[in-house]
């Protein structure tokens, strides 16, 4: 049994991960934590989220005594916190000998990219260089060996799952990714842009969203990425237009996506575009593609739940892989 502490457990990704770990037969929750000054300190998680009615653990303020308890009792920490909070906490827990699964963007890019894309200088360059990008369906060996796993962002997960298998078939033109996210992607804290009357389908972060360099880094080529905010709670649909090299056949695309043939949580369909409702509240990714061979034009659409495959269930896959529990333990019956 591995004991996992969750920091940021009152937030959307943290609470979702708490539920997944609570239901896992080989993992236990060491504790649930919020900031030292949190308004939710000491409340049981099921008071905030009645749907998780059987999780009565309290949200503990992350004071020094809580840090000491985590270090003494936990095998690993999941950081479901803002980027700058994660930079510091990850370093402290790694220094104390724990494994860290960070759901923020704090350890995904190169250090020189942080001022431009995140607005701060990264203070943990050595740790950043040692971190592993936890794209669970593509980097299992690295996740086993690393002690700091950077769980990918939600849009990059949807985009990279669609694009990485066909990477070798892509022409020089940049893939164009248009993606729509539900409002839970912005987190639980109140803000005007995510308030009920303000949300109306619109593009944002145009030509300057931090997930563009993340996708480019882990795809190995630049992309055009435009996120949109939709007036629904959960899910991401990324529809990607890709020019393929001359003479690429339908068969080659089918062969490339065969990499998912044994993957119970990723389905690929030719000519059937995925729907959000089929993946929301699940750890699944559904891909659908269609190819116009004379124009070398591929359209691939990728649907995930941003809080599951885009955050918590992928974090759980990383934990499972790291501790060799079976990648889909707690996510797929009998896995
Ligand atoms: N939402 C999504 O779809 C996705 C989010 N992510 C990333 O995951 C991280 C968490 O996101 P999300 O769950 O949406 O965020 P939320 O805003 O919903 O939750 C943030 C959590 O962090 C806690 N917190 C804030 N400051 C501190 C601190 N100093 N120490 C300890 N805990 C703190 C908050 O509680 P309190 O303020 O009460 O202390 C809360 O529990 C972010 O980095 C986000 O970018 C990644 C993929 C998808
Ligand atoms: C709708 C919405 O606001 N989505 C978030 C993406 C959340 C995410 O994936 O988080 P990371 O910051 O950890 O990469 C955004 O665009 O910032």
Tab-separated table of C-alpha atoms and ligand atoms in Angstrom:
chain	number	residue	atom	x	y	z
A	1	UNK	CA	0.000	0.000	0.000
A	2	UNK	CA	1.400	3.428	-0.951
A	3	UNK	CA	0.341	6.518	0.980
A	4	UNK	CA	-0.386	9.584	-1.109
A	5	UNK	CA	-0.793	13.122	0.246
A	6	UNK	CA	-2.822	15.548	-1.862
A	7	UNK	CA	-2.011	19.240	-1.635
A	8	UNK	CA	-4.700	21.464	-3.141
A	9	UNK	CA	-7.341	18.860	-2.346
A	10	UNK	CA	-10.237	21.330	-2.183
A	11	UNK	CA	-9.705	22.289	-5.833
A	12	UNK	CA	-11.290	20.561	-8.802
A	13	UNK	CA	-8.337	18.365	-9.784
A	14	UNK	CA	-7.310	17.649	-6.185
A	15	UNK	CA	-10.791	16.542	-5.114
A	16	UNK	CA	-11.119	14.387	-8.234
A	17	UNK	CA	-7.775	12.739	-7.505
A	18	UNK	CA	-8.768	12.212	-3.859
A	19	UNK	CA	-11.832	10.310	-5.042
A	20	UNK	CA	-9.783	8.126	-7.410
A	21	UNK	CA	-7.211	7.292	-4.724
A	22	UNK	CA	-9.904	6.697	-2.092
A	23	UNK	CA	-11.422	4.024	-4.381
A	24	UNK	CA	-8.028	2.435	-5.270
A	25	UNK	CA	-7.223	-0.894	-3.654
A	26	UNK	CA	-3.441	-0.396	-3.634
A	27	UNK	CA	-3.245	3.266	-2.610
A	28	UNK	CA	-4.319	5.154	0.514
A	29	UNK	CA	-4.828	8.841	1.212
A	30	UNK	CA	-2.217	10.005	3.733
A	31	UNK	CA	-4.024	13.313	4.037
A	32	UNK	CA	-5.712	16.166	2.210
A	33	UNK	CA	-4.189	19.650	2.377
A	34	UNK	CA	-5.024	23.257	1.509
A	35	UNK	CA	-3.102	26.479	2.049
A	36	UNK	CA	-2.293	27.546	5.627
A	37	UNK	CA	-4.804	30.399	5.388
A	38	UNK	CA	-7.516	28.510	3.487
A	39	UNK	CA	-11.157	29.334	4.182
A	40	UNK	CA	-11.848	25.617	3.761
A	41	UNK	CA	-9.313	24.456	6.375
A	42	UNK	CA	-10.605	21.669	8.660
A	43	UNK	CA	-13.757	21.058	6.613
A	44	UNK	CA	-14.279	17.442	5.555
A	45	UNK	CA	-13.930	16.991	1.786
A	46	UNK	CA	-17.481	15.651	1.501
A	47	UNK	CA	-18.803	18.942	2.870
A	48	UNK	CA	-17.373	20.714	-0.198
A	49	UNK	CA	-18.189	17.869	-2.577
A	50	UNK	CA	-21.275	15.941	-1.377
A	51	UNK	CA	-20.879	13.651	-4.410
A	52	UNK	CA	-17.765	12.242	-2.696
A	53	UNK	CA	-19.909	11.421	0.322
A	54	UNK	CA	-17.659	8.696	1.721
A	55	UNK	CA	-14.531	10.890	1.920
A	56	UNK	CA	-14.734	12.376	5.385
A	57	UNK	CA	-11.044	13.300	5.656
A	58	UNK	CA	-10.538	16.923	6.695
A	59	UNK	CA	-8.737	19.507	4.584
A	60	UNK	CA	-5.701	20.308	6.700
A	61	UNK	CA	-3.866	23.626	6.503
A	62	UNK	CA	-0.366	23.124	5.108
A	63	UNK	CA	1.537	24.374	8.149
A	64	UNK	CA	4.936	23.074	9.287
A	65	UNK	CA	3.366	20.277	11.380
A	66	UNK	CA	1.429	19.144	8.309
A	67	UNK	CA	4.617	19.228	6.202
A	68	UNK	CA	6.355	17.097	8.858
A	69	UNK	CA	3.461	14.606	8.916
A	70	UNK	CA	3.502	14.274	5.113
A	71	UNK	CA	7.261	13.726	5.084
A	72	UNK	CA	7.023	11.123	7.866
A	73	UNK	CA	3.995	9.225	6.575
A	74	UNK	CA	3.573	9.667	2.819
A	75	UNK	CA	5.355	7.871	-0.005
A	76	UNK	CA	4.376	10.520	-2.521
A	77	UNK	CA	2.681	13.888	-2.829
A	78	UNK	CA	0.297	14.997	-5.553
A	79	UNK	CA	0.489	18.757	-6.017
A	80	UNK	CA	-2.825	20.097	-7.311
A	81	UNK	CA	-1.723	23.675	-6.800
A	82	UNK	CA	-0.927	26.787	-8.812
A	83	UNK	CA	2.331	26.736	-10.801
A	84	UNK	CA	4.438	28.920	-8.488
A	85	UNK	CA	3.205	27.079	-5.386
A	86	UNK	CA	4.208	23.788	-7.009
A	87	UNK	CA	7.716	25.026	-7.880
A	88	UNK	CA	8.552	25.455	-4.201
A	89	UNK	CA	6.604	22.567	-2.683
A	90	UNK	CA	7.964	20.036	-5.182
A	91	UNK	CA	11.520	21.004	-4.250
A	92	UNK	CA	10.788	20.641	-0.531
A	93	UNK	CA	9.188	17.212	-0.855
A	94	UNK	CA	11.827	15.886	-3.274
A	95	UNK	CA	14.542	17.104	-0.877
A	96	UNK	CA	12.789	15.104	1.874
A	97	UNK	CA	12.920	11.933	-0.253
A	98	UNK	CA	9.317	11.701	-1.472
A	99	UNK	CA	8.101	11.212	-5.024
A	100	UNK	CA	6.118	14.131	-6.418
A	101	UNK	CA	3.350	14.148	-9.026
A	102	UNK	CA	2.768	17.765	-10.010
A	103	UNK	CA	-0.441	18.594	-11.855
A	104	UNK	CA	0.570	22.205	-12.503
A	105	UNK	CA	2.743	23.530	-15.307
A	106	UNK	CA	5.682	24.187	-12.979
A	107	UNK	CA	7.942	21.427	-14.320
A	108	UNK	CA	6.960	20.992	-17.970
A	109	UNK	CA	8.957	23.547	-19.986
A	110	UNK	CA	12.624	24.582	-20.139
A	111	UNK	CA	13.704	27.118	-17.502
A	112	UNK	CA	14.292	29.921	-20.037
A	113	UNK	CA	10.671	29.644	-21.185
A	114	UNK	CA	9.080	30.386	-17.786
A	115	UNK	CA	9.328	34.199	-17.804
A	116	UNK	CA	7.558	34.421	-21.179
A	117	UNK	CA	4.862	31.774	-20.689
A	118	UNK	CA	4.326	31.723	-16.926
A	119	UNK	CA	5.502	35.182	-15.903
A	120	UNK	CA	8.116	34.078	-13.366
A	121	UNK	CA	11.778	33.042	-13.244
A	122	UNK	CA	12.089	29.366	-12.417
A	123	UNK	CA	14.074	28.920	-9.204
A	124	UNK	CA	14.575	25.139	-9.401
A	125	UNK	CA	16.437	24.629	-12.664
A	126	UNK	CA	18.194	21.409	-11.632
A	127	UNK	CA	14.957	19.794	-10.533
A	128	UNK	CA	13.223	21.019	-13.672
A	129	UNK	CA	15.883	19.324	-15.802
A	130	UNK	CA	15.401	16.055	-13.913
A	131	UNK	CA	11.598	16.079	-14.125
A	132	UNK	CA	9.806	13.603	-16.340
A	133	UNK	CA	6.821	14.574	-18.510
A	134	UNK	CA	4.113	12.157	-17.457
A	135	UNK	CA	2.256	11.582	-20.704
A	136	UNK	CA	1.145	8.202	-19.426
A	137	UNK	CA	0.442	6.504	-22.752
A	138	UNK	CA	3.853	7.406	-24.173
A	139	UNK	CA	6.545	7.595	-21.487
A	140	UNK	CA	6.097	4.683	-19.088
A	141	UNK	CA	9.799	3.876	-18.555
A	142	UNK	CA	10.683	7.461	-17.668
A	143	UNK	CA	7.786	7.634	-15.191
A	144	UNK	CA	9.042	4.535	-13.369
A	145	UNK	CA	12.515	6.032	-12.910
A	146	UNK	CA	11.763	9.698	-12.155
A	147	UNK	CA	11.008	11.073	-8.699
A	148	UNK	CA	9.358	14.239	-10.030
A	149	UNK	CA	6.641	13.642	-12.589
A	150	UNK	CA	5.108	16.646	-14.358
A	151	UNK	CA	1.582	15.556	-15.223
A	152	UNK	CA	0.727	17.145	-18.608
A	153	UNK	CA	-1.768	19.949	-19.091
A	154	UNK	CA	-5.285	19.185	-20.266
A	155	UNK	CA	-5.076	20.628	-23.794
A	156	UNK	CA	-1.621	19.083	-24.390
A	157	UNK	CA	-2.941	15.670	-23.307
A	158	UNK	CA	-5.816	15.819	-25.801
A	159	UNK	CA	-3.572	17.181	-28.572
A	160	UNK	CA	-0.523	14.967	-28.052
A	161	UNK	CA	-2.606	11.789	-27.820
A	162	UNK	CA	-3.974	12.614	-31.272
A	163	UNK	CA	-0.712	13.792	-32.843
A	164	UNK	CA	2.158	11.747	-31.426
A	165	UNK	CA	1.234	8.490	-33.192
A	166	UNK	CA	1.241	10.232	-36.597
A	167	UNK	CA	4.203	12.543	-35.873
A	168	UNK	CA	6.357	10.874	-38.568
A	169	UNK	CA	3.666	11.457	-41.219
A	170	UNK	CA	3.245	15.226	-40.686
A	171	UNK	CA	4.275	17.625	-43.473
A	172	UNK	CA	6.214	20.845	-42.786
A	173	UNK	CA	3.015	22.916	-42.391
A	174	UNK	CA	2.113	23.523	-38.761
A	175	UNK	CA	-0.737	21.424	-37.355
A	176	UNK	CA	-3.638	23.718	-36.396
A	177	UNK	CA	-5.300	22.815	-33.097
A	178	UNK	CA	-8.666	24.324	-32.169
A	179	UNK	CA	-9.842	23.181	-28.759
A	180	UNK	CA	-12.833	23.926	-26.539
A	181	UNK	CA	-12.713	23.423	-22.785
A	182	UNK	CA	-15.363	23.358	-20.109
A	183	UNK	CA	-15.154	25.987	-17.391
A	184	UNK	CA	-13.756	23.638	-14.713
A	185	UNK	CA	-10.470	23.984	-16.637
A	186	UNK	CA	-10.090	27.357	-14.959
A	187	UNK	CA	-10.242	25.862	-11.453
A	188	UNK	CA	-12.606	26.394	-8.492
A	189	UNK	CA	-11.533	29.858	-7.417
A	190	UNK	CA	-13.947	32.627	-8.333
A	191	UNK	CA	-13.082	34.838	-11.306
A	192	UNK	CA	-15.063	37.118	-13.587
A	193	UNK	CA	-14.123	35.298	-16.818
A	194	UNK	CA	-15.427	31.994	-15.505
A	195	UNK	CA	-18.560	33.333	-13.830
A	196	UNK	CA	-21.902	32.012	-15.113
A	197	UNK	CA	-23.177	35.112	-16.914
A	198	UNK	CA	-19.827	35.940	-18.502
A	199	UNK	CA	-19.075	32.582	-20.114
A	200	UNK	CA	-20.038	32.382	-23.769
A	201	UNK	CA	-18.144	30.319	-26.349
A	202	UNK	CA	-15.072	32.336	-27.263
A	203	UNK	CA	-11.419	31.972	-28.200
A	204	UNK	CA	-8.880	33.101	-25.606
A	205	UNK	CA	-5.124	33.012	-25.132
A	206	UNK	CA	-4.836	33.539	-28.898
A	207	UNK	CA	-1.222	33.045	-30.066
A	208	UNK	CA	0.001	33.281	-26.472
A	209	UNK	CA	-1.349	30.341	-24.468
A	210	UNK	CA	1.267	28.460	-22.427
A	211	UNK	CA	0.081	25.110	-23.777
A	212	UNK	CA	1.407	25.961	-27.266
A	213	UNK	CA	5.084	25.608	-26.240
A	214	UNK	CA	4.189	22.557	-24.142
A	215	UNK	CA	2.569	20.786	-27.100
A	216	UNK	CA	5.415	21.849	-29.408
A	217	UNK	CA	8.090	20.622	-26.991
A	218	UNK	CA	6.623	17.154	-26.571
A	219	UNK	CA	5.487	16.741	-30.173
A	220	UNK	CA	8.893	17.809	-31.455
A	221	UNK	CA	7.454	20.383	-33.831
A	222	UNK	CA	5.689	23.711	-33.625
A	223	UNK	CA	1.890	23.996	-33.784
A	224	UNK	CA	-0.799	26.683	-33.978
A	225	UNK	CA	-3.001	26.334	-30.882
A	226	UNK	CA	-6.224	28.199	-30.140
A	227	UNK	CA	-8.145	27.362	-26.960
A	228	UNK	CA	-11.810	28.250	-26.516
A	229	UNK	CA	-13.951	28.456	-23.404
A	230	UNK	CA	-17.323	26.721	-23.713
A	231	UNK	CA	-20.391	27.134	-21.524
A	232	UNK	CA	-20.289	23.640	-20.076
A	233	UNK	CA	-18.601	22.254	-16.968
A	234	UNK	CA	-16.241	19.481	-17.997
A	235	UNK	CA	-14.470	18.160	-21.051
A	236	UNK	CA	-12.152	19.181	-23.872
A	237	UNK	CA	-12.695	18.660	-27.562
A	238	UNK	CA	-9.594	19.378	-29.648
A	239	UNK	CA	-10.065	19.247	-33.402
A	240	UNK	CA	-6.804	19.304	-35.307
A	241	UNK	CA	-6.110	19.976	-38.950
A	242	UNK	CA	-2.870	18.360	-40.154
A	243	UNK	CA	-1.250	18.359	-43.582
A	244	UNK	CA	0.454	14.989	-44.118
A	245	UNK	CA	3.454	14.268	-46.331
A	246	UNK	CA	2.812	13.473	-49.986
A	247	UNK	CA	1.601	9.941	-50.686
A	248	UNK	CA	0.668	9.061	-47.114
A	249	UNK	CA	-2.077	6.446	-47.373
A	250	UNK	CA	-5.109	5.706	-45.213
A	251	UNK	CA	-3.420	2.416	-44.347
A	252	UNK	CA	-0.377	4.240	-42.921
A	253	UNK	CA	-2.631	6.302	-40.652
A	254	UNK	CA	-4.479	3.183	-39.515
A	255	UNK	CA	-1.143	1.521	-38.793
A	256	UNK	CA	0.094	4.529	-36.816
A	257	UNK	CA	-2.979	4.524	-34.552
A	258	UNK	CA	-2.536	0.800	-33.944
A	259	UNK	CA	-0.317	1.906	-31.027
A	260	UNK	CA	-3.580	2.184	-29.050
A	261	UNK	CA	-4.981	-1.193	-30.084
A	262	UNK	CA	-4.342	-2.739	-26.643
A	263	UNK	CA	-5.203	0.417	-24.729
A	264	UNK	CA	-8.588	0.037	-23.029
A	265	UNK	CA	-8.903	3.787	-22.412
A	266	UNK	CA	-8.076	5.172	-25.864
A	267	UNK	CA	-10.326	4.431	-28.809
A	268	UNK	CA	-9.663	5.457	-32.399
A	269	UNK	CA	-12.357	5.574	-35.055
A	270	UNK	CA	-12.016	6.435	-38.722
A	271	UNK	CA	-14.848	8.647	-39.891
A	272	UNK	CA	-16.623	8.864	-36.523
A	273	UNK	CA	-15.944	12.068	-34.629
A	274	UNK	CA	-15.936	11.800	-30.815
A	275	UNK	CA	-18.512	13.432	-28.569
A	276	UNK	CA	-17.696	15.019	-25.226
A	277	UNK	CA	-20.557	13.304	-23.421
A	278	UNK	CA	-18.946	9.928	-24.107
A	279	UNK	CA	-15.789	10.802	-22.160
A	280	UNK	CA	-16.931	13.227	-19.443
A	281	UNK	CA	-16.427	11.755	-15.961
A	282	UNK	CA	-14.296	8.981	-17.439
A	283	UNK	CA	-10.519	8.453	-17.791
A	284	UNK	CA	-10.940	7.875	-21.528
A	285	UNK	CA	-9.664	9.591	-24.684
A	286	UNK	CA	-11.713	9.150	-27.844
A	287	UNK	CA	-10.103	9.953	-31.190
A	288	UNK	CA	-11.830	10.209	-34.565
A	289	UNK	CA	-10.157	10.975	-37.893
A	290	UNK	CA	-10.910	11.532	-41.545
A	291	UNK	CA	-8.408	11.887	-44.396
A	292	UNK	CA	-8.614	13.627	-47.762
A	293	UNK	CA	-5.681	11.948	-49.467
A	294	UNK	CA	-5.467	14.069	-52.659
A	295	UNK	CA	-5.196	17.218	-50.509
A	296	UNK	CA	-3.022	15.408	-47.913
A	297	UNK	CA	-5.404	16.803	-45.292
A	298	UNK	CA	-6.079	14.922	-42.073
A	299	UNK	CA	-8.632	16.053	-39.498
A	300	UNK	CA	-8.333	14.359	-36.119
A	301	UNK	CA	-10.595	15.131	-33.203
A	302	UNK	CA	-9.733	14.243	-29.600
A	303	UNK	CA	-12.125	14.213	-26.640
A	304	UNK	CA	-11.157	13.926	-22.975
A	305	UNK	CA	-12.435	15.012	-19.577
A	306	UNK	CA	-10.100	17.824	-18.517
A	307	UNK	CA	-10.319	16.855	-14.830
A	308	UNK	CA	-9.761	13.132	-15.518
A	309	UNK	CA	-7.466	12.262	-18.457
A	310	UNK	CA	-6.466	15.949	-18.567
A	311	UNK	CA	-5.442	15.934	-14.873
A	312	UNK	CA	-6.462	13.474	-12.113
A	313	UNK	CA	-6.854	10.135	-13.897
A	314	UNK	CA	-3.630	10.738	-15.831
A	315	UNK	CA	-1.938	11.614	-12.514
A	316	UNK	CA	-3.249	8.300	-11.172
A	317	UNK	CA	-1.860	6.496	-14.237
A	318	UNK	CA	1.507	8.120	-13.479
A	319	UNK	CA	1.321	6.963	-9.837
A	320	UNK	CA	0.347	3.461	-10.962
A	321	UNK	CA	3.194	3.315	-13.476
A	322	UNK	CA	5.719	4.737	-11.010
A	323	UNK	CA	4.869	2.128	-8.367
A	324	UNK	CA	4.328	-0.611	-10.980
A	325	UNK	CA	0.747	-1.277	-9.883
A	326	UNK	CA	-0.564	-1.678	-13.450
A	327	UNK	CA	-1.145	1.477	-15.470
A	328	UNK	CA	-4.925	1.400	-15.270
A	329	UNK	CA	-5.382	0.090	-11.712
A	330	UNK	CA	-8.359	1.827	-10.152
A	331	UNK	CA	-9.537	3.023	-13.569
A	332	UNK	CA	-10.414	-0.142	-15.468
A	333	UNK	CA	-12.095	-3.174	-13.871
A	334	UNK	CA	-9.621	-5.962	-13.341
A	335	UNK	CA	-6.596	-3.864	-14.408
B	1	LIG	N1	-8.711	22.391	-13.836
B	1	LIG	C1	-8.172	21.668	-14.820
B	1	LIG	O1	-8.861	21.199	-15.740
B	1	LIG	C2	-6.707	21.413	-14.823
B	1	LIG	C3	-5.846	22.032	-13.961
B	1	LIG	N2	-4.494	21.781	-13.989
B	1	LIG	C4	-3.567	22.436	-13.080
B	1	LIG	O2	-3.665	21.793	-11.803
B	1	LIG	C5	-3.480	22.734	-10.763
B	1	LIG	C6	-4.738	22.728	-9.886
B	1	LIG	O3	-5.823	23.089	-10.706
B	1	LIG	P1	-7.324	23.164	-10.160
B	1	LIG	O4	-7.628	21.988	-9.344
B	1	LIG	O5	-8.161	23.481	-11.334
B	1	LIG	O6	-7.209	24.464	-9.214
B	1	LIG	P2	-8.201	25.005	-8.094
B	1	LIG	O7	-8.095	26.467	-8.109
B	1	LIG	O8	-9.543	24.373	-8.273
B	1	LIG	O9	-7.557	24.436	-6.741
B	1	LIG	C7	-6.329	24.887	-6.229
B	1	LIG	C8	-6.096	24.249	-4.879
B	1	LIG	O10	-4.860	24.688	-4.323
B	1	LIG	C9	-5.083	25.133	-2.970
B	1	LIG	N3	-4.031	26.088	-2.655
B	1	LIG	C10	-3.912	27.381	-3.049
B	1	LIG	N4	-2.757	27.913	-2.566
B	1	LIG	C11	-2.130	26.928	-1.868
B	1	LIG	C12	-0.919	26.860	-1.127
B	1	LIG	N5	-0.101	27.906	-1.040
B	1	LIG	N6	-0.598	25.699	-0.515
B	1	LIG	C13	-1.425	24.618	-0.584
B	1	LIG	N7	-2.597	24.621	-1.266
B	1	LIG	C14	-2.936	25.755	-1.918
B	1	LIG	C15	-6.500	25.680	-3.030
B	1	LIG	O11	-7.123	25.769	-1.763
B	1	LIG	P3	-7.096	27.110	-0.866
B	1	LIG	O12	-6.960	28.279	-1.815
B	1	LIG	O13	-8.398	27.088	-0.132
B	1	LIG	O14	-5.906	26.947	0.008
B	1	LIG	C16	-7.158	24.565	-3.837
B	1	LIG	O15	-7.359	23.413	-3.041
B	1	LIG	C17	-3.206	24.078	-11.430
B	1	LIG	O16	-1.832	24.288	-11.544
B	1	LIG	C18	-3.847	23.909	-12.803
B	1	LIG	O17	-3.242	24.759	-13.745
B	1	LIG	C19	-3.992	20.852	-14.853
B	1	LIG	C20	-4.799	20.184	-15.720
B	1	LIG	C21	-6.217	20.438	-15.807
B	2	LIG	C1	-10.586	26.680	-19.400
B	2	LIG	C2	-9.239	27.030	-18.806
B	2	LIG	O1	-9.057	28.100	-18.265
B	2	LIG	N1	-8.279	26.106	-18.912
B	2	LIG	C3	-6.962	26.300	-18.387
B	2	LIG	C4	-6.118	25.066	-18.614
B	2	LIG	C5	-5.920	24.247	-17.382
B	2	LIG	C6	-4.739	23.280	-17.437
B	2	LIG	O2	-4.578	22.370	-18.202
B	2	LIG	O3	-3.809	23.488	-16.582
B	2	LIG	P1	-2.248	23.696	-16.557
B	2	LIG	O4	-2.146	25.108	-16.245
B	2	LIG	O5	-1.783	22.826	-15.475
B	2	LIG	O6	-1.577	23.358	-17.804
B	2	LIG	C7	-6.265	27.486	-19.057
B	2	LIG	O7	-6.477	27.767	-20.221
B	2	LIG	O8	-5.399	28.066	-18.394
